[in-house]
Amino acid sequence: MYFLLNVTIPSLEKAKPHLHGHMEFLNSHFDSGFFKMFGPYLPGGTGGYAVIEASSLKEVEETLVAADPLTKANACSNEIHEIALGRISSDLTEQSK
């Protein structure tokens, strides 16, 4: 199953002390295969998104989202949607290199 995670950061000042840990968290889950894609909204500082592959919504909520340093610090809000992947442009993979 695939999920779209929308992360909103209402206060960059509150989030700043946790951003390094947040990035380490994102990178570790990208390397493990849970996160297929992630990035910030532009202009930066307002939040970001992730496309996640997981077995259930519960896994996303409990294993991934709840463990994020920003979530633990109550420095963000999270919205999760189950999604179906339709077509994926090869241009997208080329842009990420």
Tab-separated table of N, CA and C in Angstrom:
chain	number	residue	atom	x	y	z
A	1	MET	N	0.847	-1.171	0.000
A	1	MET	CA	0.000	0.000	0.000
A	1	MET	C	0.898	1.241	0.000
A	2	TYR	N	0.385	2.301	-0.615
A	2	TYR	CA	1.126	3.563	-0.647
A	2	TYR	C	0.320	4.639	0.066
A	3	PHE	N	1.050	5.548	0.696
A	3	PHE	CA	0.440	6.622	1.453
A	3	PHE	C	1.157	7.931	1.144
A	4	LEU	N	0.383	9.006	1.154
A	4	LEU	CA	0.935	10.350	1.033
A	4	LEU	C	0.853	10.987	2.404
A	5	LEU	N	1.984	11.404	2.912
A	5	LEU	CA	2.058	12.080	4.207
A	5	LEU	C	2.268	13.560	3.953
A	6	ASN	N	1.381	14.378	4.472
A	6	ASN	CA	1.490	15.829	4.397
A	6	ASN	C	1.883	16.329	5.779
A	7	VAL	N	3.027	16.984	5.861
A	7	VAL	CA	3.528	17.516	7.135
A	7	VAL	C	3.446	19.036	7.078
A	8	THR	N	2.787	19.630	8.054
A	8	THR	CA	2.671	21.083	8.138
A	8	THR	C	3.402	21.560	9.381
A	9	ILE	N	4.263	22.544	9.191
A	9	ILE	CA	5.022	23.136	10.297
A	9	ILE	C	4.486	24.551	10.521
A	10	PRO	N	3.670	24.748	11.567
A	10	PRO	CA	3.092	26.069	11.797
A	10	PRO	C	4.094	27.094	12.331
A	11	SER	N	5.117	26.636	13.047
A	11	SER	CA	6.116	27.554	13.607
A	11	SER	C	7.512	27.016	13.345
A	12	LEU	N	8.228	27.670	12.443
A	12	LEU	CA	9.589	27.244	12.136
A	12	LEU	C	10.487	27.378	13.363
A	13	GLU	N	10.238	28.375	14.179
A	13	GLU	CA	11.046	28.554	15.393
A	13	GLU	C	10.906	27.361	16.327
A	14	LYS	N	9.705	26.845	16.488
A	14	LYS	CA	9.481	25.676	17.341
A	14	LYS	C	10.093	24.418	16.720
A	15	ALA	N	10.103	24.358	15.404
A	15	ALA	CA	10.605	23.172	14.707
A	15	ALA	C	12.126	23.142	14.594
A	16	LYS	N	12.774	24.304	14.533
A	16	LYS	CA	14.210	24.377	14.260
A	16	LYS	C	15.068	23.434	15.100
A	17	PRO	N	14.873	23.344	16.422
A	17	PRO	CA	15.740	22.459	17.203
A	17	PRO	C	15.607	20.974	16.841
A	18	HIS	N	14.563	20.620	16.096
A	18	HIS	CA	14.291	19.224	15.794
A	18	HIS	C	14.515	18.865	14.320
A	19	LEU	N	14.907	19.845	13.510
A	19	LEU	CA	15.030	19.612	12.071
A	19	LEU	C	16.167	18.653	11.718
A	20	HIS	N	17.293	18.731	12.419
A	20	HIS	CA	18.403	17.820	12.137
A	20	HIS	C	17.958	16.371	12.390
A	21	GLY	N	17.337	16.124	13.522
A	21	GLY	CA	16.832	14.787	13.830
A	21	GLY	C	15.762	14.340	12.855
A	22	HIS	N	14.939	15.282	12.425
A	22	HIS	CA	13.895	14.992	11.438
A	22	HIS	C	14.523	14.529	10.128
A	23	MET	N	15.573	15.218	9.675
A	23	MET	CA	16.236	14.833	8.426
A	23	MET	C	16.915	13.472	8.552
A	24	GLU	N	17.531	13.204	9.688
A	24	GLU	CA	18.128	11.883	9.915
A	24	GLU	C	17.048	10.801	9.874
A	25	PHE	N	15.917	11.088	10.492
A	25	PHE	CA	14.770	10.173	10.496
A	25	PHE	C	14.309	9.898	9.068
A	26	LEU	N	14.104	10.959	8.278
A	26	LEU	CA	13.655	10.799	6.894
A	26	LEU	C	14.651	9.974	6.084
A	27	ASN	N	15.926	10.310	6.195
A	27	ASN	CA	16.948	9.601	5.418
A	27	ASN	C	17.043	8.127	5.810
A	28	SER	N	16.929	7.825	7.094
A	28	SER	CA	17.014	6.421	7.514
A	28	SER	C	15.844	5.613	6.967
A	29	HIS	N	14.658	6.211	6.933
A	29	HIS	CA	13.500	5.487	6.405
A	29	HIS	C	13.492	5.455	4.882
A	30	PHE	N	14.143	6.413	4.248
A	30	PHE	CA	14.318	6.349	2.793
A	30	PHE	C	15.269	5.202	2.467
A	31	ASP	N	16.372	5.128	3.209
A	31	ASP	CA	17.362	4.072	2.980
A	31	ASP	C	16.783	2.684	3.256
A	32	SER	N	15.858	2.575	4.207
A	32	SER	CA	15.263	1.270	4.532
A	32	SER	C	14.156	0.876	3.555
A	33	GLY	N	13.705	1.814	2.722
A	33	GLY	CA	12.705	1.504	1.713
A	33	GLY	C	11.280	1.921	2.031
A	34	PHE	N	11.023	2.402	3.251
A	34	PHE	CA	9.665	2.857	3.579
A	34	PHE	C	9.297	4.103	2.772
A	35	PHE	N	10.178	5.109	2.768
A	35	PHE	CA	9.892	6.346	2.058
A	35	PHE	C	10.399	6.197	0.628
A	36	LYS	N	9.512	6.435	-0.307
A	36	LYS	CA	9.865	6.337	-1.717
A	36	LYS	C	10.267	7.686	-2.281
A	37	MET	N	9.774	8.741	-1.650
A	37	MET	CA	10.026	10.097	-2.116
A	37	MET	C	9.682	11.033	-0.962
A	38	PHE	N	10.472	12.064	-0.771
A	38	PHE	CA	10.102	13.092	0.190
A	38	PHE	C	10.772	14.395	-0.180
A	39	GLY	N	10.229	15.473	0.329
A	39	GLY	CA	10.822	16.779	0.068
A	39	GLY	C	10.024	17.880	0.743
A	40	PRO	N	10.612	19.076	0.778
A	40	PRO	CA	9.945	20.210	1.426
A	40	PRO	C	9.000	20.926	0.463
A	41	TYR	N	8.059	21.628	1.043
A	41	TYR	CA	7.257	22.559	0.252
A	41	TYR	C	8.083	23.825	0.075
A	42	LEU	N	7.880	24.487	-1.049
A	42	LEU	CA	8.614	25.723	-1.332
A	42	LEU	C	7.676	26.905	-1.288
A	43	PRO	N	8.065	28.041	-0.798
A	43	PRO	CA	9.358	28.248	-0.151
A	43	PRO	C	9.463	27.427	1.131
A	44	GLY	N	10.691	27.131	1.523
A	44	GLY	CA	10.972	26.233	2.641
A	44	GLY	C	10.448	26.717	3.983
A	45	GLY	N	10.342	25.762	4.891
A	45	GLY	CA	9.976	26.092	6.254
A	45	GLY	C	8.541	25.847	6.634
A	46	THR	N	7.688	25.553	5.650
A	46	THR	CA	6.265	25.382	5.968
A	46	THR	C	5.861	23.924	6.123
A	47	GLY	N	6.739	23.012	5.735
A	47	GLY	CA	6.425	21.592	5.830
A	47	GLY	C	6.902	20.853	4.614
A	48	GLY	N	6.348	19.664	4.422
A	48	GLY	CA	6.756	18.856	3.297
A	48	GLY	C	5.858	17.656	3.131
A	49	TYR	N	6.307	16.738	2.310
A	49	TYR	CA	5.507	15.575	1.978
A	49	TYR	C	6.403	14.350	1.918
A	50	ALA	N	5.787	13.176	1.978
A	50	ALA	CA	6.487	11.913	1.738
A	50	ALA	C	5.524	10.937	1.093
A	51	VAL	N	6.033	10.152	0.173
A	51	VAL	CA	5.303	9.020	-0.358
A	51	VAL	C	5.901	7.799	0.332
A	52	ILE	N	5.036	7.030	0.976
A	52	ILE	CA	5.468	5.935	1.844
A	52	ILE	C	4.851	4.626	1.359
A	53	GLU	N	5.645	3.560	1.382
A	53	GLU	CA	5.122	2.223	1.133
A	53	GLU	C	5.104	1.491	2.468
A	54	ALA	N	3.933	1.036	2.877
A	54	ALA	CA	3.772	0.341	4.156
A	54	ALA	C	2.631	-0.654	4.036
A	55	SER	N	2.559	-1.563	4.992
A	55	SER	CA	1.530	-2.597	4.938
A	55	SER	C	0.164	-2.106	5.403
A	56	SER	N	0.133	-1.003	6.175
A	56	SER	CA	-1.149	-0.509	6.685
A	56	SER	C	-1.026	0.937	7.141
A	57	LEU	N	-2.170	1.574	7.295
A	57	LEU	CA	-2.212	2.917	7.858
A	57	LEU	C	-1.660	2.909	9.281
A	58	LYS	N	-1.980	1.874	10.023
A	58	LYS	CA	-1.487	1.758	11.398
A	58	LYS	C	0.046	1.760	11.435
A	59	GLU	N	0.668	1.061	10.508
A	59	GLU	CA	2.131	1.050	10.453
A	59	GLU	C	2.670	2.452	10.189
A	60	VAL	N	2.045	3.183	9.286
A	60	VAL	CA	2.479	4.550	8.990
A	60	VAL	C	2.333	5.418	10.238
A	61	GLU	N	1.181	5.327	10.888
A	61	GLU	CA	0.921	6.160	12.067
A	61	GLU	C	1.841	5.824	13.238
A	62	GLU	N	1.973	4.540	13.548
A	62	GLU	CA	2.678	4.137	14.766
A	62	GLU	C	4.176	3.961	14.580
A	63	THR	N	4.592	3.425	13.458
A	63	THR	CA	6.010	3.145	13.253
A	63	THR	C	6.756	4.340	12.690
A	64	LEU	N	6.112	5.079	11.811
A	64	LEU	CA	6.816	6.156	11.132
A	64	LEU	C	6.481	7.532	11.696
A	65	VAL	N	5.237	7.936	11.591
A	65	VAL	CA	4.861	9.295	11.976
A	65	VAL	C	5.094	9.553	13.459
A	66	ALA	N	4.688	8.651	14.313
A	66	ALA	CA	4.826	8.863	15.760
A	66	ALA	C	6.283	8.946	16.192
A	67	ALA	N	7.191	8.353	15.416
A	67	ALA	CA	8.611	8.341	15.776
A	67	ALA	C	9.378	9.550	15.241
A	68	ASP	N	8.768	10.344	14.404
A	68	ASP	CA	9.437	11.518	13.825
A	68	ASP	C	9.710	12.542	14.929
A	69	PRO	N	10.943	13.037	15.021
A	69	PRO	CA	11.268	14.035	16.048
A	69	PRO	C	10.365	15.278	16.023
A	70	LEU	N	9.913	15.688	14.849
A	70	LEU	CA	9.002	16.844	14.788
A	70	LEU	C	7.655	16.520	15.416
A	71	THR	N	7.163	15.308	15.174
A	71	THR	CA	5.900	14.885	15.767
A	71	THR	C	6.034	14.757	17.273
A	72	LYS	N	7.118	14.124	17.723
A	72	LYS	CA	7.348	13.958	19.163
A	72	LYS	C	7.405	15.299	19.891
A	73	ALA	N	7.919	16.323	19.223
A	73	ALA	CA	8.051	17.654	19.826
A	73	ALA	C	6.790	18.502	19.635
A	74	ASN	N	5.751	17.933	19.046
A	74	ASN	CA	4.524	18.683	18.741
A	74	ASN	C	4.828	19.938	17.925
A	75	ALA	N	5.778	19.788	16.989
A	75	ALA	CA	6.194	20.924	16.169
A	75	ALA	C	5.616	20.849	14.756
A	76	CYS	N	4.733	19.872	14.520
A	76	CYS	CA	4.113	19.747	13.203
A	76	CYS	C	2.774	19.053	13.332
A	77	SER	N	2.011	19.124	12.266
A	77	SER	CA	0.800	18.315	12.175
A	77	SER	C	0.961	17.421	10.952
A	78	ASN	N	0.322	16.260	11.001
A	78	ASN	CA	0.460	15.271	9.941
A	78	ASN	C	-0.900	14.867	9.414
A	79	GLU	N	-0.964	14.726	8.112
A	79	GLU	CA	-2.175	14.266	7.444
A	79	GLU	C	-1.751	13.112	6.545
A	80	ILE	N	-2.420	11.972	6.647
A	80	ILE	CA	-2.038	10.778	5.892
A	80	ILE	C	-3.206	10.363	4.995
A	81	HIS	N	-2.888	10.075	3.735
A	81	HIS	CA	-3.895	9.614	2.780
A	81	HIS	C	-3.376	8.367	2.083
A	82	GLU	N	-4.197	7.325	1.996
A	82	GLU	CA	-3.833	6.179	1.180
A	82	GLU	C	-3.998	6.592	-0.273
A	83	ILE	N	-3.032	6.228	-1.099
A	83	ILE	CA	-3.071	6.614	-2.509
A	83	ILE	C	-2.802	5.400	-3.387
A	84	ALA	N	-3.216	5.506	-4.625
A	84	ALA	CA	-2.888	4.511	-5.644
A	84	ALA	C	-1.910	5.174	-6.604
A	85	LEU	N	-0.835	4.490	-6.903
A	85	LEU	CA	0.104	5.022	-7.882
A	85	LEU	C	-0.414	4.683	-9.268
A	86	GLY	N	-0.591	5.705	-10.062
A	86	GLY	CA	-1.060	5.503	-11.427
A	86	GLY	C	0.144	5.385	-12.338
A	87	ARG	N	0.393	6.391	-13.083
A	87	ARG	CA	1.552	6.417	-13.966
A	87	ARG	C	2.635	7.264	-13.321
A	88	ILE	N	3.872	6.880	-13.551
A	88	ILE	CA	5.016	7.629	-13.030
A	88	ILE	C	5.926	7.953	-14.206
A	89	SER	N	6.175	9.214	-14.406
A	89	SER	CA	7.007	9.655	-15.520
A	89	SER	C	8.469	9.312	-15.271
A	90	SER	N	9.141	8.862	-16.293
A	90	SER	CA	10.581	8.625	-16.171
A	90	SER	C	11.316	9.940	-15.949
A	91	ASP	N	10.705	11.055	-16.378
A	91	ASP	CA	11.310	12.368	-16.135
A	91	ASP	C	11.480	12.620	-14.647
A	92	LEU	N	10.546	12.134	-13.865
A	92	LEU	CA	10.608	12.344	-12.418
A	92	LEU	C	11.849	11.696	-11.839
A	93	THR	N	12.158	10.499	-12.228
A	93	THR	CA	13.344	9.822	-11.695
A	93	THR	C	14.614	10.482	-12.201
A	94	GLU	N	14.605	11.006	-13.403
A	94	GLU	CA	15.772	11.696	-13.942
A	94	GLU	C	16.028	12.999	-13.192
A	95	GLN	N	14.976	13.700	-12.765
A	95	GLN	CA	15.134	14.967	-12.067
A	95	GLN	C	15.753	14.786	-10.687
A	96	SER	N	15.575	13.617	-10.089
A	96	SER	CA	16.051	13.411	-8.723
A	96	SER	C	17.535	13.041	-8.678
A	97	LYS	N	18.162	12.837	-9.813
A	97	LYS	CA	19.589	12.455	-9.843
A	97	LYS	C	20.488	13.634	-9.672
